[in-house]
Short mmCIF file of C-alpha atoms in Angstrom, two decimals:
data_model
loop_
_atom_site.label_atom_id
_atom_site.label_comp_id
_atom_site.label_asym_id
_atom_site.label_seq_id
_atom_site.Cartn_x
_atom_site.Cartn_y
_atom_site.Cartn_z
CA MET A 245 -155.79 -57.78 110.61
CA SER A 246 -156.28 -58.59 114.28
CA GLN A 247 -153.57 -60.41 116.18
CA GLU A 248 -155.95 -63.30 116.86
CA LYS A 249 -156.71 -63.76 113.16
CA LEU A 250 -153.01 -63.61 112.27
CA PHE A 251 -152.15 -66.34 114.79
CA ALA A 252 -155.12 -68.42 113.60
CA GLU A 253 -153.68 -68.42 110.08
CA PHE A 254 -150.29 -69.61 111.38
CA PRO A 255 -151.12 -72.24 114.02
CA ASP A 256 -148.38 -73.54 116.30
CA VAL A 257 -146.66 -76.69 115.10
CA SER A 258 -145.53 -79.07 117.82
CA THR A 259 -142.07 -80.57 117.99
CA GLU A 260 -143.67 -83.99 117.54
CA GLU A 261 -145.19 -82.84 114.24
CA TRP A 262 -141.83 -81.47 113.06
CA GLU A 263 -140.11 -84.72 113.97
CA ALA A 264 -142.76 -86.85 112.23
CA THR A 265 -142.34 -84.86 109.02
CA ILE A 266 -138.54 -85.15 109.21
CA GLN A 267 -138.67 -88.90 109.78
CA ALA A 268 -140.98 -89.28 106.78
CA ASP A 269 -138.56 -87.30 104.60
CA LEU A 270 -135.59 -89.35 105.82
CA LYS A 271 -137.29 -92.55 104.57
CA GLY A 272 -135.59 -94.70 107.17
CA ALA A 273 -132.16 -93.02 107.08
CA ASP A 274 -130.37 -92.53 110.41
CA TYR A 275 -131.49 -89.21 111.92
CA GLU A 276 -128.29 -88.67 113.92
CA LYS A 277 -125.96 -89.42 111.01
CA LYS A 278 -127.89 -87.39 108.47
CA LEU A 279 -128.97 -84.31 110.40
CA VAL A 280 -126.91 -83.96 113.59
CA TRP A 281 -123.26 -82.93 113.38
CA LYS A 282 -120.67 -82.73 116.12
CA THR A 283 -118.27 -79.86 116.51
CA LEU A 284 -114.62 -80.40 117.43
CA GLU A 285 -115.65 -79.50 120.98
CA GLY A 286 -118.08 -82.41 121.10
CA ILE A 287 -121.19 -80.23 120.86
CA ALA A 288 -124.01 -81.97 118.99
CA VAL A 289 -125.67 -79.44 116.68
CA LYS A 290 -129.27 -80.24 115.83
CA PRO A 291 -131.01 -79.41 112.53
CA TYR A 292 -133.36 -76.94 114.21
CA TYR A 293 -133.98 -75.30 117.59
CA ARG A 294 -137.17 -74.23 119.33
CA LYS A 295 -138.04 -72.29 122.46
CA ALA A 296 -138.11 -75.51 124.46
CA ASP A 297 -134.36 -75.86 123.88
CA THR A 298 -133.76 -72.71 125.92
CA ASP A 299 -136.25 -73.34 128.72
CA GLY A 300 -133.66 -74.68 131.13
CA ILE A 301 -131.13 -71.88 130.64
CA SER A 302 -131.15 -69.97 133.94
CA TRP A 303 -129.31 -66.85 132.79
CA LEU A 304 -131.93 -66.18 130.11
CA LEU A 305 -134.49 -65.32 132.81
CA ASN A 306 -134.72 -61.57 133.49
CA ASN A 307 -131.40 -61.02 131.72
CA LEU A 308 -131.18 -57.56 130.15
CA PRO A 309 -128.33 -55.82 128.28
CA GLY A 310 -125.73 -54.46 130.65
CA GLU A 311 -126.83 -56.68 133.52
CA PHE A 312 -125.38 -59.79 135.16
CA PRO A 313 -124.24 -62.19 133.77
CA PHE A 314 -123.82 -59.97 130.69
CA ALA A 315 -124.76 -62.53 128.04
CA ARG A 316 -126.59 -59.61 126.38
CA GLY A 317 -123.41 -57.51 126.43
CA THR A 318 -122.11 -54.74 128.64
CA LYS A 319 -123.96 -51.85 126.99
CA LYS A 320 -127.61 -50.92 127.48
CA THR A 321 -128.30 -48.60 124.56
CA ASP A 322 -125.98 -49.58 121.69
CA ASN A 323 -123.43 -52.11 120.47
CA ASN A 324 -120.58 -49.77 119.63
CA TRP A 325 -117.02 -51.07 119.64
CA GLU A 326 -113.52 -49.68 119.19
CA ILE A 327 -111.94 -50.12 115.76
CA ARG A 328 -108.33 -50.96 116.52
CA GLU A 329 -105.66 -51.14 113.82
CA ASN A 330 -102.27 -52.84 113.91
CA ILE A 331 -99.28 -50.76 112.83
CA TYR A 332 -96.75 -52.90 110.95
CA GLU A 333 -94.05 -50.28 110.27
CA GLU A 334 -90.77 -50.99 112.09
CA ASN A 335 -89.24 -47.53 111.64
CA VAL A 336 -90.43 -45.31 114.51
CA ALA A 337 -91.20 -42.24 112.39
CA ALA A 338 -92.96 -44.29 109.70
CA ALA A 339 -95.00 -46.12 112.36
CA ASN A 340 -96.07 -42.84 113.96
CA ALA A 341 -97.14 -41.47 110.55
CA ALA A 342 -99.05 -44.68 109.73
CA ALA A 343 -100.84 -44.53 113.09
CA LYS A 344 -101.93 -40.93 112.55
CA LEU A 345 -103.19 -41.80 109.07
CA ALA A 346 -105.18 -44.76 110.43
CA LEU A 347 -106.81 -42.57 113.08
CA GLU A 348 -107.62 -39.89 110.51
CA ARG A 349 -109.28 -42.49 108.28
CA GLY A 350 -111.62 -44.11 110.75
CA ALA A 351 -109.70 -46.19 113.28
CA ASN A 352 -110.45 -45.42 116.95
CA ALA A 353 -107.17 -46.83 118.27
CA VAL A 354 -103.83 -48.19 117.05
CA CYS A 355 -101.56 -50.98 118.24
CA PHE A 356 -97.82 -50.75 117.57
CA LEU A 357 -96.31 -54.18 116.88
CA HIS A 358 -92.64 -53.16 116.72
CA GLY A 359 -90.39 -51.17 119.00
CA THR A 360 -89.10 -51.09 122.55
CA GLN A 361 -90.12 -49.39 125.78
CA ALA A 362 -87.79 -46.54 124.86
CA ASP A 363 -89.68 -45.95 121.59
CA CYS A 364 -93.12 -45.52 123.17
CA GLN A 365 -93.05 -41.75 123.43
CA ALA A 366 -91.83 -41.25 119.85
CA LEU A 367 -94.28 -43.81 118.46
CA SER A 368 -97.26 -42.11 120.09
CA ALA A 369 -96.15 -38.50 119.54
CA GLY A 370 -99.11 -36.31 118.66
CA ILE A 371 -101.64 -39.08 119.43
CA ASP A 372 -104.13 -39.23 122.29
CA SER A 373 -102.60 -41.78 124.70
CA SER A 374 -106.00 -43.41 125.28
CA LYS A 375 -105.94 -44.50 121.64
CA VAL A 376 -102.52 -46.18 121.80
CA TYR A 377 -101.58 -49.79 122.57
CA PHE A 378 -98.15 -51.43 122.49
CA ASP A 379 -98.03 -55.12 121.62
CA PHE A 380 -94.33 -55.43 122.42
CA ILE A 381 -94.74 -54.47 126.09
CA GLU A 382 -95.48 -57.32 128.48
CA ASN A 383 -98.75 -56.69 130.30
CA LYS A 384 -99.91 -59.68 132.31
CA SER A 385 -103.29 -58.04 132.91
CA ILE A 386 -104.16 -58.65 129.25
CA ILE A 387 -104.99 -62.35 128.96
CA LYS A 388 -104.11 -63.34 125.38
CA THR A 389 -105.20 -66.59 123.76
CA HIS A 390 -104.24 -65.85 120.12
CA ASN A 391 -101.26 -68.21 120.09
CA TYR A 392 -103.38 -71.09 121.37
CA HIS A 393 -106.10 -70.40 118.80
CA ASN A 394 -103.57 -70.25 115.97
CA ALA A 395 -101.94 -73.46 117.23
CA GLY A 396 -105.22 -75.33 116.66
CA ALA A 397 -106.96 -75.09 120.05
CA ASN A 398 -110.68 -75.64 120.09
CA ILE A 399 -113.13 -73.21 121.69
CA ILE A 400 -113.34 -75.04 125.04
CA GLN A 401 -109.54 -75.03 125.34
CA GLU A 402 -109.32 -71.35 124.38
CA LEU A 403 -111.81 -70.24 127.01
CA SER A 404 -110.39 -72.56 129.69
CA ILE A 405 -106.97 -70.98 129.14
CA ALA A 406 -108.52 -67.51 129.27
CA LEU A 407 -110.27 -68.24 132.58
CA TYR A 408 -107.12 -69.77 134.06
CA GLY A 409 -105.06 -66.72 133.06
CA GLY A 410 -107.68 -64.34 134.40
CA LEU A 411 -107.87 -66.13 137.76
CA GLU A 412 -104.09 -66.20 138.09
CA GLN A 413 -103.95 -62.47 137.51
CA MET A 414 -106.83 -61.74 139.90
CA ASP A 415 -105.03 -63.69 142.62
CA ALA A 416 -101.70 -62.01 141.88
CA LEU A 417 -103.17 -58.51 142.02
CA THR A 418 -105.26 -59.06 145.15
CA GLU A 419 -102.33 -60.74 146.90
CA ALA A 420 -100.28 -57.64 146.02
CA GLY A 421 -102.74 -55.54 148.01
CA GLN A 422 -105.30 -54.41 145.45
CA THR A 423 -109.01 -54.73 146.09
CA ALA A 424 -110.97 -57.18 143.96
CA GLU A 425 -112.64 -54.21 142.21
CA GLN A 426 -109.25 -52.65 141.39
CA ALA A 427 -107.88 -55.95 140.10
CA ALA A 428 -110.95 -56.69 137.98
CA ALA A 429 -110.80 -53.23 136.42
CA GLN A 430 -107.28 -53.91 135.15
CA ILE A 431 -107.90 -57.31 133.57
CA SER A 432 -108.98 -57.70 129.96
CA PHE A 433 -109.04 -60.52 127.43
CA SER A 434 -107.61 -60.55 123.92
CA ILE A 435 -108.86 -63.48 121.86
CA SER A 436 -109.05 -64.63 118.25
CA VAL A 437 -112.25 -65.28 116.36
CA GLY A 438 -112.39 -67.91 113.63
CA SER A 439 -114.66 -68.72 110.73
CA ARG A 440 -117.23 -70.91 112.51
CA TYR A 441 -119.66 -68.02 112.54
CA PHE A 442 -122.33 -68.98 115.10
CA LEU A 443 -119.92 -70.85 117.38
CA GLU A 444 -117.67 -67.79 117.53
CA ILE A 445 -120.59 -65.53 118.47
CA ALA A 446 -121.48 -67.96 121.24
CA LYS A 447 -117.83 -68.20 122.35
CA ILE A 448 -117.57 -64.49 123.10
CA ARG A 449 -120.92 -64.40 124.88
CA ALA A 450 -119.95 -67.47 126.93
CA LEU A 451 -116.68 -65.81 128.02
CA ARG A 452 -118.63 -62.86 129.41
CA ILE A 453 -120.97 -65.15 131.35
CA LEU A 454 -118.11 -67.21 132.76
CA TRP A 455 -115.99 -64.23 133.80
CA ALA A 456 -119.00 -62.47 135.35
CA ASN A 457 -119.51 -65.52 137.54
CA VAL A 458 -115.82 -65.61 138.48
CA LEU A 459 -115.94 -61.96 139.51
CA LYS A 460 -119.13 -62.62 141.48
CA GLU A 461 -117.11 -65.04 143.66
CA TYR A 462 -114.78 -62.12 144.42
CA GLY A 463 -117.76 -59.93 145.30
CA VAL A 464 -117.44 -57.86 142.11
CA THR A 465 -120.28 -57.05 139.71
CA GLY A 466 -118.87 -56.89 136.20
CA THR A 467 -117.57 -58.99 133.36
CA ALA A 468 -114.82 -59.39 130.78
CA LYS A 469 -113.53 -56.56 128.64
CA ILE A 470 -112.93 -58.39 125.38
CA HIS A 471 -110.69 -57.42 122.48
CA VAL A 472 -111.11 -59.64 119.42
CA CYS A 473 -108.65 -60.21 116.59
CA THR A 474 -109.46 -62.02 113.35
CA SER A 475 -107.86 -65.43 112.92
CA LEU A 476 -104.53 -66.26 111.31
CA TRP A 477 -105.16 -70.02 111.51
CA ASN A 478 -107.33 -69.97 108.37
CA ALA A 479 -105.57 -67.18 106.44
CA THR A 480 -104.19 -68.34 103.09
CA VAL A 481 -101.23 -67.40 100.90
CA PHE A 482 -102.93 -68.59 97.72
CA ASP A 483 -105.97 -66.69 96.49
CA PRO A 484 -105.27 -64.16 99.29
CA ASN A 485 -108.18 -61.91 98.35
CA VAL A 486 -110.45 -64.57 99.88
CA ASN A 487 -108.91 -63.53 103.22
CA MET A 488 -110.89 -60.29 102.89
CA LEU A 489 -114.10 -62.33 102.96
CA ARG A 490 -112.90 -64.48 105.84
CA VAL A 491 -112.07 -61.53 108.08
CA THR A 492 -115.40 -59.89 107.24
CA THR A 493 -117.42 -62.83 108.59
CA GLU A 494 -115.08 -63.06 111.59
CA ALA A 495 -115.49 -59.36 112.37
CA MET A 496 -119.25 -59.82 112.04
CA SER A 497 -119.17 -62.60 114.65
CA ALA A 498 -117.20 -60.36 117.01
CA ALA A 499 -119.48 -57.37 116.50
CA ILE A 500 -122.71 -59.37 116.86
CA ALA A 501 -121.35 -60.94 120.06
CA GLY A 502 -120.65 -57.51 121.56
CA ALA A 503 -116.84 -57.33 121.52
CA ASP A 504 -115.45 -54.16 123.11
CA SER A 505 -112.81 -53.71 120.42
CA ILE A 506 -111.86 -55.48 117.18
CA THR A 507 -108.70 -55.76 115.09
CA VAL A 508 -109.01 -57.00 111.52
CA ILE A 509 -105.79 -58.52 110.16
CA PRO A 510 -104.96 -57.33 106.60
CA TYR A 511 -105.48 -59.98 103.93
CA ASP A 512 -101.79 -60.12 102.91
CA ALA A 513 -100.26 -60.26 106.40
CA VAL A 514 -99.37 -63.97 106.14
CA PHE A 515 -96.93 -63.52 103.26
CA LYS A 516 -95.74 -59.90 103.31
CA LYS A 517 -95.75 -56.73 105.37
CA PRO A 518 -99.21 -55.21 104.89
CA ASP A 519 -99.18 -52.07 102.77
CA GLU A 520 -101.39 -48.99 102.86
CA PHE A 521 -103.98 -50.62 100.59
CA SER A 522 -104.40 -53.84 102.60
CA CYS A 523 -104.54 -51.89 105.87
CA ARG A 524 -107.20 -49.65 104.38
CA ILE A 525 -109.30 -52.66 103.30
CA ALA A 526 -108.98 -54.18 106.79
CA ARG A 527 -110.06 -50.91 108.41
CA ASN A 528 -112.93 -50.48 105.97
CA VAL A 529 -114.35 -53.90 106.90
CA GLN A 530 -115.21 -52.48 110.31
CA LEU A 531 -116.26 -49.09 108.97
CA LEU A 532 -118.65 -50.83 106.62
CA LEU A 533 -120.12 -52.95 109.42
CA LYS A 534 -120.78 -49.77 111.37
CA ASN A 535 -121.68 -47.13 108.81
CA GLU A 536 -123.47 -49.23 106.20
CA CYS A 537 -124.72 -52.23 108.17
CA ASN A 538 -125.39 -50.43 111.49
CA PHE A 539 -124.06 -53.31 113.57
CA HIS A 540 -123.12 -50.83 116.30
CA LYS A 541 -126.71 -49.68 116.88
CA ILE A 542 -128.43 -52.91 117.93
CA VAL A 543 -127.76 -54.28 121.42
CA ASP A 544 -127.09 -58.04 121.26
CA PRO A 545 -128.44 -58.72 117.73
CA SER A 546 -128.37 -62.47 118.38
CA ALA A 547 -130.73 -62.28 121.37
CA GLY A 548 -133.66 -64.62 121.02
CA SER A 549 -131.96 -66.94 118.54
CA TYR A 550 -132.68 -70.33 120.07
CA TYR A 551 -129.64 -71.73 118.25
CA ILE A 552 -127.14 -69.15 119.50
CA GLU A 553 -128.59 -69.04 123.01
CA THR A 554 -128.31 -72.84 123.22
CA LEU A 555 -124.75 -72.83 121.83
CA THR A 556 -123.77 -70.15 124.35
CA GLU A 557 -125.07 -72.28 127.22
CA GLN A 558 -123.43 -75.45 125.90
CA ILE A 559 -120.05 -73.77 125.47
CA ALA A 560 -120.20 -72.11 128.90
CA SER A 561 -121.15 -75.43 130.54
CA LYS A 562 -118.41 -77.38 128.77
CA VAL A 563 -115.79 -74.76 129.63
CA LEU A 564 -116.82 -74.80 133.29
CA GLU A 565 -116.60 -78.59 133.33
CA ALA A 566 -113.19 -78.55 131.59
CA PHE A 567 -111.90 -75.77 133.83
CA LYS A 568 -112.54 -77.82 136.96
CA LYS A 569 -110.06 -80.38 135.59
CA PHE A 570 -107.71 -77.84 134.00
CA ASP A 571 -104.03 -78.79 134.09
CA PRO A 572 -101.64 -76.20 132.65
CA ASN A 573 -98.98 -78.91 132.26
CA SER A 574 -101.08 -80.98 129.87
CA ILE A 575 -102.81 -78.24 127.85
CA GLU A 576 -100.09 -78.19 125.18
CA LYS A 577 -100.62 -81.88 124.47
CA ALA A 578 -104.41 -81.40 124.39
CA ILE A 579 -104.06 -78.57 121.86
CA GLU A 580 -101.76 -80.74 119.75
CA GLU A 581 -104.48 -83.40 119.66
CA SER A 582 -107.06 -80.78 118.68
CA CYS A 583 -104.76 -79.55 115.93
CA LYS A 584 -104.35 -83.10 114.59
CA GLN A 585 -108.12 -83.45 114.45
CA LYS A 586 -108.37 -80.25 112.45
CA GLU A 587 -105.51 -81.20 110.15
CA LYS A 588 -107.12 -84.56 109.40
CA LEU A 589 -110.29 -82.78 108.26
CA ILE A 590 -108.17 -80.38 106.21
CA ALA A 591 -106.23 -83.23 104.57
CA GLN A 592 -109.52 -84.86 103.56
CA ARG A 593 -110.84 -81.47 102.39
CA ARG A 594 -113.76 -81.76 104.79
CA GLU A 595 -112.41 -78.49 106.20
CA VAL A 596 -112.35 -76.20 103.18
CA PHE A 597 -110.07 -73.27 102.40
CA VAL A 598 -111.43 -71.81 99.19
CA GLY A 599 -108.66 -71.19 96.67
CA THR A 600 -106.21 -73.46 98.50
CA ASN A 601 -107.53 -76.97 99.14
CA GLN A 602 -110.72 -76.45 97.13
CA TYR A 603 -111.36 -74.48 93.91
CA PRO A 604 -107.73 -73.40 93.43
CA ASN A 605 -106.84 -70.83 90.80
CA LEU A 606 -104.59 -72.96 88.58
CA GLN A 607 -103.02 -69.91 86.92
CA GLU A 608 -101.95 -68.25 90.17
CA LYS A 609 -98.27 -68.09 91.18
CA MET A 610 -97.27 -66.92 94.65
CA SER A 611 -93.69 -68.03 95.34
CA ASP A 612 -92.19 -64.73 94.19
CA LYS A 613 -94.69 -62.68 96.24
CA ILE A 614 -93.81 -64.16 99.64
CA THR A 615 -91.46 -61.77 101.42
CA THR A 616 -92.01 -62.67 105.08
CA THR A 617 -92.28 -65.91 106.99
CA SER A 618 -94.21 -66.53 110.17
CA SER A 619 -93.85 -69.04 112.96
CA ILE A 620 -97.63 -69.18 113.31
CA ARG A 621 -99.05 -72.56 112.37
CA ARG A 622 -101.92 -72.22 109.90
CA GLY A 623 -104.43 -74.80 108.72
CA PRO A 624 -103.91 -74.29 104.95
CA GLN A 625 -100.12 -74.27 105.24
CA VAL A 626 -99.69 -77.97 104.47
CA PHE A 627 -101.39 -77.49 101.08
CA GLU A 628 -99.46 -74.31 100.39
CA GLU A 629 -96.16 -76.10 100.94
CA LEU A 630 -97.03 -78.70 98.30
CA ARG A 631 -98.03 -76.08 95.77
CA LEU A 632 -95.01 -73.89 96.43
CA GLN A 633 -92.85 -76.98 96.04
CA THR A 634 -94.35 -77.48 92.57
CA GLU A 635 -93.87 -73.82 91.67
CA LYS A 636 -90.24 -73.74 92.74
CA SER A 637 -89.45 -76.96 90.88
CA GLY A 638 -90.36 -75.22 87.63
CA LYS A 639 -91.99 -78.39 86.27
CA ALA A 640 -95.69 -78.65 87.00
CA PRO A 641 -96.82 -82.23 86.21
CA LYS A 642 -99.64 -82.62 83.71
CA VAL A 643 -102.83 -84.51 84.54
CA PHE A 644 -105.01 -85.61 81.64
CA LEU A 645 -108.72 -86.16 82.35
CA TRP A 646 -110.04 -88.99 80.17
CA THR A 647 -113.77 -88.30 80.40
CA ALA A 648 -116.17 -90.86 78.98
CA GLY A 649 -119.62 -92.37 79.47
CA ASP A 650 -122.32 -90.87 81.69
CA LEU A 651 -122.28 -87.08 81.25
CA GLY A 652 -123.26 -86.09 84.81
CA MET A 653 -120.80 -88.39 86.58
CA ARG A 654 -117.88 -87.69 84.28
CA LEU A 655 -118.31 -83.93 84.74
CA ALA A 656 -118.61 -84.22 88.53
CA ARG A 657 -115.57 -86.46 88.80
CA ALA A 658 -113.52 -84.34 86.40
CA THR A 659 -114.22 -81.29 88.56
CA PHE A 660 -113.24 -83.24 91.68
CA ILE A 661 -109.94 -84.38 90.14
CA LYS A 662 -109.21 -80.91 88.77
CA ASN A 663 -109.50 -79.49 92.29
CA PHE A 664 -107.56 -82.41 93.78
CA PHE A 665 -104.43 -82.01 91.66
CA GLY A 666 -104.89 -78.25 91.38
CA CYS A 667 -104.17 -78.08 95.13
CA ALA A 668 -100.56 -79.02 94.33
CA GLY A 669 -100.30 -76.67 91.34
CA TYR A 670 -100.49 -79.38 88.65
CA THR A 671 -101.58 -78.54 85.11
CA VAL A 672 -104.92 -80.23 84.45
CA ILE A 673 -106.02 -80.97 80.87
CA ASP A 674 -109.78 -81.39 80.69
CA THR A 675 -111.70 -83.02 77.85
CA ASN A 676 -115.30 -82.84 76.74
CA GLY A 677 -115.92 -86.57 76.51
CA ILE A 678 -113.68 -88.93 74.53
CA SER A 679 -115.60 -91.14 72.12
CA SER A 680 -112.94 -93.74 71.29
CA VAL A 681 -109.65 -95.19 72.51
CA ALA A 682 -107.89 -93.99 69.37
CA GLU A 683 -109.08 -90.40 69.94
CA GLY A 684 -107.94 -90.51 73.56
CA ILE A 685 -104.51 -91.90 72.68
CA GLU A 686 -103.98 -89.09 70.18
CA LEU A 687 -104.94 -86.46 72.76
CA VAL A 688 -102.60 -87.99 75.33
CA LYS A 689 -99.80 -88.04 72.76
CA LYS A 690 -100.46 -84.36 71.96
CA ASN A 691 -100.48 -83.18 75.61
CA SER A 692 -97.74 -85.45 77.05
CA PRO A 693 -99.16 -85.84 80.58
CA GLN A 694 -97.55 -87.83 83.38
CA ILE A 695 -100.95 -88.88 84.78
CA VAL A 696 -104.19 -89.99 83.12
CA VAL A 697 -107.38 -90.07 85.21
CA LEU A 698 -110.40 -91.93 83.91
CA CYS A 699 -113.60 -90.07 84.86
CA SER A 700 -116.91 -91.85 84.44
CA LYS A 701 -119.64 -93.75 86.27
CA ASP A 702 -118.84 -96.72 88.55
CA GLU A 703 -120.94 -99.09 86.48
CA GLU A 704 -119.09 -98.13 83.29
CA TYR A 705 -115.54 -98.31 84.61
CA SER A 706 -114.99 -102.02 84.02
CA GLY A 707 -115.71 -101.90 80.29
CA LEU A 708 -113.85 -98.61 79.79
CA ALA A 709 -110.77 -99.62 81.80
CA LYS A 710 -110.35 -102.92 79.95
CA GLU A 711 -110.21 -101.00 76.68
CA ILE A 712 -108.32 -97.85 77.69
CA PHE A 713 -105.65 -98.88 80.21
CA PRO A 714 -103.95 -101.65 78.16
CA ALA A 715 -103.76 -99.26 75.20
CA LEU A 716 -102.27 -96.53 77.42
CA GLU A 717 -99.75 -98.92 78.95
CA LYS A 718 -98.67 -100.08 75.51
CA GLU A 719 -98.25 -96.56 74.07
CA PHE A 720 -96.98 -94.84 77.23
CA PRO A 721 -95.44 -97.45 79.59
CA GLY A 722 -94.49 -94.94 82.30
CA ILE A 723 -97.77 -93.11 82.48
CA ILE A 724 -99.73 -93.25 85.78
CA ARG A 725 -103.28 -94.59 85.38
CA ILE A 726 -105.91 -93.49 87.93
CA ILE A 727 -109.64 -93.96 88.34
CA ALA A 728 -111.75 -91.14 89.82
CA GLY A 729 -113.97 -92.72 92.45
CA ASN A 730 -114.12 -95.69 94.79
CA PRO A 731 -115.90 -98.44 92.80
CA LYS A 732 -116.68 -101.80 94.42
CA ASP A 733 -114.89 -103.77 91.68
CA ALA A 734 -111.51 -102.19 92.48
CA GLU A 735 -109.60 -105.49 92.24
CA GLU A 736 -111.00 -106.17 88.77
CA LEU A 737 -110.04 -102.64 87.70
CA LYS A 738 -106.50 -103.10 89.05
CA ALA A 739 -106.23 -106.23 86.93
CA ALA A 740 -107.26 -104.09 83.95
CA GLY A 741 -104.42 -101.65 84.66
CA ALA A 742 -105.69 -99.12 87.21
CA GLN A 743 -102.90 -98.07 89.58
CA ASP A 744 -104.77 -95.78 91.98
CA PHE A 745 -108.24 -94.61 92.99
CA ILE A 746 -108.92 -91.04 94.08
CA HIS A 747 -112.16 -90.20 95.89
CA VAL A 748 -113.63 -88.21 98.77
CA LEU A 749 -112.10 -90.45 101.44
CA THR A 750 -108.59 -90.09 100.01
CA ASN A 751 -106.14 -88.29 102.30
CA VAL A 752 -105.25 -85.52 99.87
CA ILE A 753 -101.98 -84.58 101.57
CA ASP A 754 -100.65 -88.14 101.73
CA SER A 755 -101.67 -88.82 98.14
CA LEU A 756 -100.25 -85.60 96.69
CA SER A 757 -97.03 -85.97 98.70
CA SER A 758 -96.61 -89.42 97.21
CA TYR A 759 -97.12 -88.09 93.67
CA GLN A 760 -94.66 -85.27 94.30
CA LYS A 761 -91.99 -87.91 94.98
CA LYS A 762 -93.01 -90.18 92.11
CA LEU A 763 -92.90 -87.30 89.63
CA GLY A 764 -89.65 -85.81 90.92
CA VAL A 765 -91.22 -82.61 92.21
CA ALA A 766 -90.25 -83.11 95.88
#
């Protein structure tokens, strides 16, 4: 088939035609509210991107891999990166043995987390020095932003801090007598990568562009050497195996973006010292990305993605704008505000941590498996504290789901409530539709719950509540009566005996904390 015939069969569709079709499908609904979402950084993400979205991006013109401003990466023929592994052993001999094992099994470099300057020689004995890093030695030429990321900083704040640190170090080194080229060669960046897949790819690419332009002002052609570490902010204690999936997508973002080296944090590092198995899984994430997925062979795999190219430009522009106003004395407060924004989304379960604040494993117990504590602030921690509180109390409250009426709505709302109270480790008793008040009362009597939640359709609640709640109050005066949902006739339902309403707008943390106190769990 000729090229002309192929193109004739797939004619170009204009943006106007796309928009007309979308508006027709929306049937009058607000385009911005339905299809455009804003990131925490204030970036408006559209439902689709076309070539026209990238037309004004100057660095896309004649920009090849390995060339200024290095959006395409620093390498011209491949995308290889260094697999770096953290060594968690505190004993010097054990740490040295663990490092050698890691290098034998696929790691390209190791980073010792424990020790002193005096231990360096013993820790690295028998290991090529070019493959050794020491996290406990202060090196101001490595600009680290991990603590800011894990404290809740957004991407613009992270990169602004990185640029500020890099500039400070460039000035310090050149003022000490080094040439700009010598100073630039010493500086590298060590950053965290989170779970917002495309944004994290764009973040790393934007850092290279920004630093290349900084170095250009010093008369140096080059860009950032970037080490990437998977995030601890979103790592969970409950359902910890999910952490393996989280770090895989994070490592993918780093690799696709062209990171120079990557460290994958073992899935159990937030609640215990990682063992040989968890370190092996972490290492194998990167080995799999290289040897089975061939991520190291393709230079800048995201090149040409209108979405990622546009995100890269938007992030770089916002960072440059923020950097011009950067105040190191106020950054802590700004990060605290960013963290509060994130925590609000987490409390409403609009920011999901699978297995912790959504789809919890109700049979899982973790309190006896936690052997280490960390000062790092994590997003899921507030939910974990509630559930651990329940575990340690030894008395998990029972929640009885009184399902009735419309099949679809009662099932959906029962699932919602099961996840809601499951987040705090409560025992949830589900039912397959209760046909009469007498049947329900008998089931409640048999299971002895502290809470009963009526799950049905809004339109059916009034009739059901007027029958069920007075009977419950008579038989079980202390029992808590809840309705799943946010019906318009809430006042009428309160008069019928409803004491609370749980729905998608409920602040889960506030609500569960209140129930912990009411039920004597706190």
